[in-house]
PDB file of C-alpha atoms in Angstrom:
ATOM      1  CA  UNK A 224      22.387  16.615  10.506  1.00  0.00           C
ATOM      2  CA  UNK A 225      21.003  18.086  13.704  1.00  0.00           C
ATOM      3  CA  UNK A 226      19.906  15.121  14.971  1.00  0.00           C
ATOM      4  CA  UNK A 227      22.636  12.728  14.038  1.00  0.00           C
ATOM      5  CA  UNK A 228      24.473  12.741  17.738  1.00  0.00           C
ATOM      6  CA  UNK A 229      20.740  11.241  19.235  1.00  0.00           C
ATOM      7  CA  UNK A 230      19.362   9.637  16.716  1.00  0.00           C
ATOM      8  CA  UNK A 231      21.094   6.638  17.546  1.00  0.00           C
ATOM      9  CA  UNK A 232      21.307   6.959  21.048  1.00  0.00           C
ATOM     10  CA  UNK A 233      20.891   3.856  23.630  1.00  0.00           C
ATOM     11  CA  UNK A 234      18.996   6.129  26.233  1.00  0.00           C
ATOM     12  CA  UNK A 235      14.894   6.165  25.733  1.00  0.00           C
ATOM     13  CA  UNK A 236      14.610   9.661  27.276  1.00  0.00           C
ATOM     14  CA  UNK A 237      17.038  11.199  24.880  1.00  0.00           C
ATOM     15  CA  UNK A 238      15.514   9.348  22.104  1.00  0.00           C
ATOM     16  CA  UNK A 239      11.921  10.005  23.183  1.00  0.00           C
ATOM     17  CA  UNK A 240      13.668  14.138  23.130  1.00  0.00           C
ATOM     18  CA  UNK A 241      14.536  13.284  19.783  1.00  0.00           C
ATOM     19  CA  UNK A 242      11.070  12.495  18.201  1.00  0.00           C
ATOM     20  CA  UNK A 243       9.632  15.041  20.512  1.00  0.00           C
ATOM     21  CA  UNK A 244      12.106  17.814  18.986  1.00  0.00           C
ATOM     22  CA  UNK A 245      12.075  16.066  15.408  1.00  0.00           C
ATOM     23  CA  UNK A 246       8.265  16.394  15.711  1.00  0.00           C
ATOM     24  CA  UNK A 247       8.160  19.616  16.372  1.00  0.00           C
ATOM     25  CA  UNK A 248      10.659  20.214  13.246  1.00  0.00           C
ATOM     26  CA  UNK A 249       8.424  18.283  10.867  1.00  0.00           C
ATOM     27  CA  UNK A 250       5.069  20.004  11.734  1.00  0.00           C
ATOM     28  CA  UNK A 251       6.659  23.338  11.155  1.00  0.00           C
ATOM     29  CA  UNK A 252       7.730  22.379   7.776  1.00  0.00           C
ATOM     30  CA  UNK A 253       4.624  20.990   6.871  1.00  0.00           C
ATOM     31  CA  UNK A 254       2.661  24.463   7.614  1.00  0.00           C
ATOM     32  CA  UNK A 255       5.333  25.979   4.896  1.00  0.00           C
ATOM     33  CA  UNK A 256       3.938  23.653   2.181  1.00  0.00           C
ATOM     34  CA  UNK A 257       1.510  25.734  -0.314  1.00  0.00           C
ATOM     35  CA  UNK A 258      -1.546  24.424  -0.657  1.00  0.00           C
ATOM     36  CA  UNK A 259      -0.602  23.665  -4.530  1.00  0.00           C
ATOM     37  CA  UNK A 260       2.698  21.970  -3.675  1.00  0.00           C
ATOM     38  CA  UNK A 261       0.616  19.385  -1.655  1.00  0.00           C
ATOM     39  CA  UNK A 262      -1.708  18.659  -4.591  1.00  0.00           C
ATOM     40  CA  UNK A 263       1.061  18.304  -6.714  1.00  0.00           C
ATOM     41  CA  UNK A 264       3.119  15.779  -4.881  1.00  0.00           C
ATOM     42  CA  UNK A 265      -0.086  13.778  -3.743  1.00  0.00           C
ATOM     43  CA  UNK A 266      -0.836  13.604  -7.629  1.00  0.00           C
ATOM     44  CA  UNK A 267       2.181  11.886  -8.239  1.00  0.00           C
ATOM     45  CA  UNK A 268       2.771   9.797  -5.009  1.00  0.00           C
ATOM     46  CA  UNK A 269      -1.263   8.437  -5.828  1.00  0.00           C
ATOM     47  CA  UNK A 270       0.236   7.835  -9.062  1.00  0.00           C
ATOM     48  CA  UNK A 271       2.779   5.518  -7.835  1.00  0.00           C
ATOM     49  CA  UNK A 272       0.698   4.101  -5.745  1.00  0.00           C
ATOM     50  CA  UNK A 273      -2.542   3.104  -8.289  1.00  0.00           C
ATOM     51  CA  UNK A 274       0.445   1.371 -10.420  1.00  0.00           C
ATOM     52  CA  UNK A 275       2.294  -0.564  -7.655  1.00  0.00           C
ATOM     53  CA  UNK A 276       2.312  -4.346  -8.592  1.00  0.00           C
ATOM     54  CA  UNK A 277       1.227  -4.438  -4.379  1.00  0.00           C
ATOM     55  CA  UNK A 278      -1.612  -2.188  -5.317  1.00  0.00           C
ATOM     56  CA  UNK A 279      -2.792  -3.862  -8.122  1.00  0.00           C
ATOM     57  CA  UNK A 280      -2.430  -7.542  -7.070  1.00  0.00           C
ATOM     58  CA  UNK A 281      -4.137  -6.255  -3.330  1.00  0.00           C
ATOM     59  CA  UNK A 282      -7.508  -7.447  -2.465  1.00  0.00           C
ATOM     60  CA  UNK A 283      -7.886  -6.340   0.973  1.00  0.00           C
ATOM     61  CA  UNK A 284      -6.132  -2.731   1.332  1.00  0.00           C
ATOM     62  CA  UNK A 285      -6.065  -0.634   4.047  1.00  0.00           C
ATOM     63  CA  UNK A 286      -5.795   3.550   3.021  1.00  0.00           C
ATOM     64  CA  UNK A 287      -5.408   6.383   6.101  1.00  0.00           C
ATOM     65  CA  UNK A 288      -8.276   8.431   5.438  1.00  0.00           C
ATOM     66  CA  UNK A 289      -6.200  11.878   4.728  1.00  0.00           C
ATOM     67  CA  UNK A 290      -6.191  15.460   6.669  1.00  0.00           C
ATOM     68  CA  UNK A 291      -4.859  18.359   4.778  1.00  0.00           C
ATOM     69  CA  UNK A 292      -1.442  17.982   6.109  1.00  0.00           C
ATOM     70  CA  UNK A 293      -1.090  14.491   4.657  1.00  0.00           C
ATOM     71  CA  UNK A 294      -0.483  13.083   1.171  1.00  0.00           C
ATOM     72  CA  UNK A 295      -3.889  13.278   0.212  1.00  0.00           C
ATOM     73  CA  UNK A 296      -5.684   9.606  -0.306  1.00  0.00           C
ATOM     74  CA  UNK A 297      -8.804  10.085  -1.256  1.00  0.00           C
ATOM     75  CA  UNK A 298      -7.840   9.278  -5.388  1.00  0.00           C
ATOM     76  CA  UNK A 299      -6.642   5.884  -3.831  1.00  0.00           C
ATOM     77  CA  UNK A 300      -9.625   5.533  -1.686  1.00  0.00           C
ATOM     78  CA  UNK A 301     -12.135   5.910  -4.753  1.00  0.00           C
ATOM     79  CA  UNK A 302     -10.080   3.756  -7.088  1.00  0.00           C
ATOM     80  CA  UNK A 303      -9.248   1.335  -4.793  1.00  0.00           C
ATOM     81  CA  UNK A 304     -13.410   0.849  -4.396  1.00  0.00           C
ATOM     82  CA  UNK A 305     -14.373   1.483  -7.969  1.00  0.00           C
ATOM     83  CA  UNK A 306     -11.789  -1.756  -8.663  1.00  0.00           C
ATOM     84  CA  UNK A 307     -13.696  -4.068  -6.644  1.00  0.00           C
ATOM     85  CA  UNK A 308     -11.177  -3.915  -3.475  1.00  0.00           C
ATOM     86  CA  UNK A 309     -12.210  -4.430  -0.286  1.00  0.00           C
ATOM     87  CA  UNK A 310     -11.127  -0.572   1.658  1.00  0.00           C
ATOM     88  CA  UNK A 311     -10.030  -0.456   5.479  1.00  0.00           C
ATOM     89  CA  UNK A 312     -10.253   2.615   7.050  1.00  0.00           C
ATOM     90  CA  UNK A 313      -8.286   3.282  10.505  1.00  0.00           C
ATOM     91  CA  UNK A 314     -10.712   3.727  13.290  1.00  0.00           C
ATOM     92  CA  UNK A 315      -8.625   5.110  16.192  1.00  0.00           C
ATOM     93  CA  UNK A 316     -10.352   3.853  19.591  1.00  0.00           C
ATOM     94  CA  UNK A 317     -10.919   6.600  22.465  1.00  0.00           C
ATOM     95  CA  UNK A 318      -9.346   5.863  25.137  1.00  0.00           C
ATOM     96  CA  UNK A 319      -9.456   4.113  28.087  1.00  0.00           C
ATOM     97  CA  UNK A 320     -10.427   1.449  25.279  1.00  0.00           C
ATOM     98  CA  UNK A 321      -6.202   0.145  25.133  1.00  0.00           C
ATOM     99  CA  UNK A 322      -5.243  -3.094  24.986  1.00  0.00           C
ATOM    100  CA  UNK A 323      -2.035  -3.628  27.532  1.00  0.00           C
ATOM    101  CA  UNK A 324      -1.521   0.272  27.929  1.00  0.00           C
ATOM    102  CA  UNK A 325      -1.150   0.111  24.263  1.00  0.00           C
ATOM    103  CA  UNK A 326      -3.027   2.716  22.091  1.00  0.00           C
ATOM    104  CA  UNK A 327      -5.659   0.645  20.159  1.00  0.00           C
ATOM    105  CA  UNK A 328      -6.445   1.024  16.143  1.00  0.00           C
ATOM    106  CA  UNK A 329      -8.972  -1.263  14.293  1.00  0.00           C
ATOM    107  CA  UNK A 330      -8.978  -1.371  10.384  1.00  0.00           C
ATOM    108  CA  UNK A 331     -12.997  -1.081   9.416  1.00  0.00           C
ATOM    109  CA  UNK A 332     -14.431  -1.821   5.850  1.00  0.00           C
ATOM    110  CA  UNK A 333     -16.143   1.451   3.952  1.00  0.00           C
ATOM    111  CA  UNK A 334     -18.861  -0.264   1.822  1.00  0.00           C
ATOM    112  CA  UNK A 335     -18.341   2.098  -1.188  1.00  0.00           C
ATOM    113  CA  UNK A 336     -18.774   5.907  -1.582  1.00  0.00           C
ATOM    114  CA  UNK A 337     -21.493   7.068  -0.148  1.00  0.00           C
ATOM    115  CA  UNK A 338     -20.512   5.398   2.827  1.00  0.00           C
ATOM    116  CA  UNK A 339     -17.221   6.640   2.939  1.00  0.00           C
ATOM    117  CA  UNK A 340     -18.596  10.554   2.186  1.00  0.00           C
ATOM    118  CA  UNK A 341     -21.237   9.702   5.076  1.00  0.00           C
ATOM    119  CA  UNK A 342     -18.088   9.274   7.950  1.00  0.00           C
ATOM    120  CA  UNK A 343     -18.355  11.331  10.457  1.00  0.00           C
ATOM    121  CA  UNK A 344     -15.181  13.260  11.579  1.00  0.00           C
ATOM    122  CA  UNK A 345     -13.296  12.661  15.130  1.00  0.00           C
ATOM    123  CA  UNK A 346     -11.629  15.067  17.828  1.00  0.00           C
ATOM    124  CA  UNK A 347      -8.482  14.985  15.655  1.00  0.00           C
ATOM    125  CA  UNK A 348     -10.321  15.874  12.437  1.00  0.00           C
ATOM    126  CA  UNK A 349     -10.122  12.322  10.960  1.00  0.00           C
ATOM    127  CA  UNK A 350     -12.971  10.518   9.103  1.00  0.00           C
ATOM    128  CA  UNK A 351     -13.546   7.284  10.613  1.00  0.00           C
ATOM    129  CA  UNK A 352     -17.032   4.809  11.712  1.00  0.00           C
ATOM    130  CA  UNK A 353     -18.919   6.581  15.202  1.00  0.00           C
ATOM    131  CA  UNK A 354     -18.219   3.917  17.427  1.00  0.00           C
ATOM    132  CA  UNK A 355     -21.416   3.145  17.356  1.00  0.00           C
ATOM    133  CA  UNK A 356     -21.397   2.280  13.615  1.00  0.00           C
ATOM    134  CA  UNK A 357     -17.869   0.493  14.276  1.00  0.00           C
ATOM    135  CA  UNK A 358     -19.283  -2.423  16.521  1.00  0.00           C
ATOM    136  CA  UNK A 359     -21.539  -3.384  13.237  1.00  0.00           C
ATOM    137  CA  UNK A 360     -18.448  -3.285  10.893  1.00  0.00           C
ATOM    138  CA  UNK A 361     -15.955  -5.992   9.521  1.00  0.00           C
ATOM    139  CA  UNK A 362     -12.481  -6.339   9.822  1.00  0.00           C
ATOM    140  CA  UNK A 363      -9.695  -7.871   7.885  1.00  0.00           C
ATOM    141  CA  UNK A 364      -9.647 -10.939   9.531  1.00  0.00           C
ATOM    142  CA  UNK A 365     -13.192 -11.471   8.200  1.00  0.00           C
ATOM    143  CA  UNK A 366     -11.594 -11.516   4.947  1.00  0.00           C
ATOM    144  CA  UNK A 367      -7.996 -12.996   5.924  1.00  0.00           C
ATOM    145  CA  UNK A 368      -6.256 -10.420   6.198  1.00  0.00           C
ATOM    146  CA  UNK A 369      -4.691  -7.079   5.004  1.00  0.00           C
ATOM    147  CA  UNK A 370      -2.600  -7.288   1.462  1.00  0.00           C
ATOM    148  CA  UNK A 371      -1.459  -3.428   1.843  1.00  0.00           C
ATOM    149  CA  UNK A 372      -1.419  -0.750   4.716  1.00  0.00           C
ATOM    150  CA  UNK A 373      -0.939   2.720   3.586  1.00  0.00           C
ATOM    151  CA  UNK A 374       0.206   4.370   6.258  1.00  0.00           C
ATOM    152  CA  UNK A 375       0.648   8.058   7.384  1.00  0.00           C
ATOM    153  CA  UNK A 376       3.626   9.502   9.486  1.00  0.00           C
ATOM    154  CA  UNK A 377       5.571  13.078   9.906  1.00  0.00           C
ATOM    155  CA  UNK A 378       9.507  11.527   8.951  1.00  0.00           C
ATOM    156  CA  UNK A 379      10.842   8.590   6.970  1.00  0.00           C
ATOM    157  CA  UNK A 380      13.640   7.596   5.546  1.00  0.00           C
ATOM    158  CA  UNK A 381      13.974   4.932   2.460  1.00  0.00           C
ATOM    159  CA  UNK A 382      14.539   2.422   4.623  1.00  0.00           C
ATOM    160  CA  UNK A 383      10.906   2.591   5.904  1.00  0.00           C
ATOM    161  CA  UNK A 384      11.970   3.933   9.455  1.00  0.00           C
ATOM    162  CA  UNK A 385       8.906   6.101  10.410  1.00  0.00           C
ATOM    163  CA  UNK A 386       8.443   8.905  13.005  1.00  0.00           C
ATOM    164  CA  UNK A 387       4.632   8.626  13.472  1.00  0.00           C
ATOM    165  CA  UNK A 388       2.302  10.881  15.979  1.00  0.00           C
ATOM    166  CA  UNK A 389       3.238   9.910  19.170  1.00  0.00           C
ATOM    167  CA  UNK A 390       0.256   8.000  19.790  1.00  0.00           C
ATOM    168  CA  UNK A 391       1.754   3.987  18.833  1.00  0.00           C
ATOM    169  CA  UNK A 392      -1.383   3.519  16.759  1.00  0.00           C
ATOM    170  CA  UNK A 393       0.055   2.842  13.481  1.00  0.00           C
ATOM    171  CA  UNK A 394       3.277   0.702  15.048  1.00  0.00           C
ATOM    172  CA  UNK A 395       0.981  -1.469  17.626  1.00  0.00           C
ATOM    173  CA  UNK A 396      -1.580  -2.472  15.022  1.00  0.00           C
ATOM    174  CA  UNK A 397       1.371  -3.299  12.349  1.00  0.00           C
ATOM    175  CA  UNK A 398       3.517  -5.225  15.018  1.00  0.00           C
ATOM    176  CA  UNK A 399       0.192  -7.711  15.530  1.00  0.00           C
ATOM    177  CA  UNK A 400      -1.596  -7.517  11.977  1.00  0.00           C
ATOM    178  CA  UNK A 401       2.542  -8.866  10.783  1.00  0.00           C
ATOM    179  CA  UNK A 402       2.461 -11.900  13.473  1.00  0.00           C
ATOM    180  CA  UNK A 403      -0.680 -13.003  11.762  1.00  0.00           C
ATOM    181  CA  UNK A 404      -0.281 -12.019   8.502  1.00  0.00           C
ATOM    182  CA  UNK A 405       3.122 -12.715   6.890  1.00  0.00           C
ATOM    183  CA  UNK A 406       2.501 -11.106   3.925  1.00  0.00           C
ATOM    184  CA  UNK A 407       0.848  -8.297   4.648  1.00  0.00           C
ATOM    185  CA  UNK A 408       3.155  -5.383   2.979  1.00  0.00           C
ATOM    186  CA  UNK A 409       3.455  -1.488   4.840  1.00  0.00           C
ATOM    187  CA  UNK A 410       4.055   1.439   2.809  1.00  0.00           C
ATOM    188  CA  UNK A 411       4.397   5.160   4.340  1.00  0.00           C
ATOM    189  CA  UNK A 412       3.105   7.946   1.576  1.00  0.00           C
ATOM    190  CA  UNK A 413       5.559  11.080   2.220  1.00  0.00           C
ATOM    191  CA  UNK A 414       5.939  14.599   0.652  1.00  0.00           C
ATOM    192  CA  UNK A 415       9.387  15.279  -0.410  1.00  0.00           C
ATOM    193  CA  UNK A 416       9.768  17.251   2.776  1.00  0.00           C
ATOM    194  CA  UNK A 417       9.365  14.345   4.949  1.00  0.00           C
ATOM    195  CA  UNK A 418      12.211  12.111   3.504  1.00  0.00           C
ATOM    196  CA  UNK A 419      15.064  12.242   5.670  1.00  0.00           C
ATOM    197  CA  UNK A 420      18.424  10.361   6.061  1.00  0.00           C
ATOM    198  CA  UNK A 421      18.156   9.364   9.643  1.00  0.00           C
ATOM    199  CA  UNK A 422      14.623   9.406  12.340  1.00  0.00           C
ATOM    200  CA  UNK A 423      15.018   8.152  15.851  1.00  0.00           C
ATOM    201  CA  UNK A 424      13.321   4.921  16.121  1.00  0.00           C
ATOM    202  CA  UNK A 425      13.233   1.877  18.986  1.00  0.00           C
ATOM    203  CA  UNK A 426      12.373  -2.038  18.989  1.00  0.00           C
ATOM    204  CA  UNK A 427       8.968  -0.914  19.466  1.00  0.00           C
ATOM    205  CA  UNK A 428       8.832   1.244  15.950  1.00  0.00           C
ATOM    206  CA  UNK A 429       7.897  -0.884  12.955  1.00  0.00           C
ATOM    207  CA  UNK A 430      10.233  -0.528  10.093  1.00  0.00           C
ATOM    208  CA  UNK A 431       7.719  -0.716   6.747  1.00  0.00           C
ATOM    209  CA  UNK A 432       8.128  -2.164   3.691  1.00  0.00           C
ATOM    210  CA  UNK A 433       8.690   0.650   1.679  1.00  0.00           C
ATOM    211  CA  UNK A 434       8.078   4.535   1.457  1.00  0.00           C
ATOM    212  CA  UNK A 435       6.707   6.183  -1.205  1.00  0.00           C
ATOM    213  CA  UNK A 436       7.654   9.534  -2.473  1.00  0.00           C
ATOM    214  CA  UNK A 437       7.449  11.902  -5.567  1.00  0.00           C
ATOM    215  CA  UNK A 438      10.904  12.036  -6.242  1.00  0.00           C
ATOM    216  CA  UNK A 439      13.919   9.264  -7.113  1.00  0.00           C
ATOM    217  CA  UNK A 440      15.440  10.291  -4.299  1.00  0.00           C
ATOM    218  CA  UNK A 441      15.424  11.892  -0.324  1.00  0.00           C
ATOM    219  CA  UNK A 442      15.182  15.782  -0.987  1.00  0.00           C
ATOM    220  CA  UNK A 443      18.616  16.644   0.486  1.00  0.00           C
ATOM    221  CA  UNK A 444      17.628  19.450   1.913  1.00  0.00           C
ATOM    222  CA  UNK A 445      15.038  18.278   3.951  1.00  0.00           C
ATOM    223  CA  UNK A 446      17.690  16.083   6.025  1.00  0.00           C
ATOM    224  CA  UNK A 447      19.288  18.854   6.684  1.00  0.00           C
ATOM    225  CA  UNK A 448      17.251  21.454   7.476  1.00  0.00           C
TER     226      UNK A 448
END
């Protein structure tokens, strides 16, 4: 793998190279995806997901609200709120608003569908609550708690290691949600391109739960590539 020598390395600046260079790898290969290979995998991850015992047991679930380079959610969304489930949307808070130097997410509940069609869209091109609207809105801990966190993320690997955006959003708000909430449960939703063998990850990275995929298993090719 090309990455093998620094994956595992013990110095931050070669491993923050890493994910910077990894990154770079992942977006590329993401562009190459046809528009009908992404429906096709997020048909059958959504699949997956909709008849995960965590899914179905889940009260309070929190879904990434998907761009087109994601697995796209919105089949999950919908269900998830035509079952009754209470749906958390990320809302990603502009900075300087960080807690600790930390890059600061809030999970926000989406009513039903009409609210969720009526979110407005961010710098990033992410749906999420104006903040405004967010000040009015619950959050799990109204509710005790997440059950499932469906998160997004460029790399994984089946052991839930996760190469996210660069931001922290995703690993901060897991890191405190899990020291509150023991069983809270993560899950990373990956195209077949995005399953690797190895990412670089530190004690600040949350490892999740689980990935899910379309396939049995890591595309080989995609590890080494």
């Amino acid at each position: 793998m090309i990455f093998a020598n620094i994956f595992h390395s013990s110095s931050s600046q070669e491993r923050a190279a890493a994910k910077s260079q990894l990154r770079s790898q992942m977006r590329s290969k993401l562009s190459g995806m046809s528009v009908q290979e992404r429906c096709d995998q997020s048909e059958l991850i959504a699949s997956k997901v909709l008849s995960h015992p965590r899914f179905v047991r889940a009260e309070n679930v929190s879904v990434f609200l998907s761009t087109p380079s994601e697995v796209d959610t919105d089949v999950i969304v919908r269900r998830a709120l035509a079952e009754g489930k209470r749906v958390f949307v990320p809302y990603f808070q502009p900075y300087p608003e960080v807690r600790g130097g930390r890059a600061a997410m809030e999970m926000l509940l989406v009513e039903d569908v009409r609210d969720l069609e009526s979110l407005p869209v961010n710098k990033w091109g992410i749906k999420q609550p104006s903040p405004e609207d967010a000040a009015t809105r619950s959050t799990p801990r109204h509710f005790g708690g997440l059950d499932l966190v469906l998160c997004p993320g460029l790399a994984f690997t089946i052991g839930g290691d996760r190469l996210g955006k660069g931001k922290g959003y995703y690993d901060s708000y897991l890191f405190d949600a899990a020291s509150t909430q023991p069983s809270l449960y993560a899950v990373g939703l990956a195209f077949s391109q995005q399953m690797l063998t190895s990412v670089p990850v530190s004690e600040r990275d949350f490892t999740l739960h689980e990935v899910i995929h379309p396939f049995e298993s890591p595309d080989p090719a995609a590890s080494d590539s």
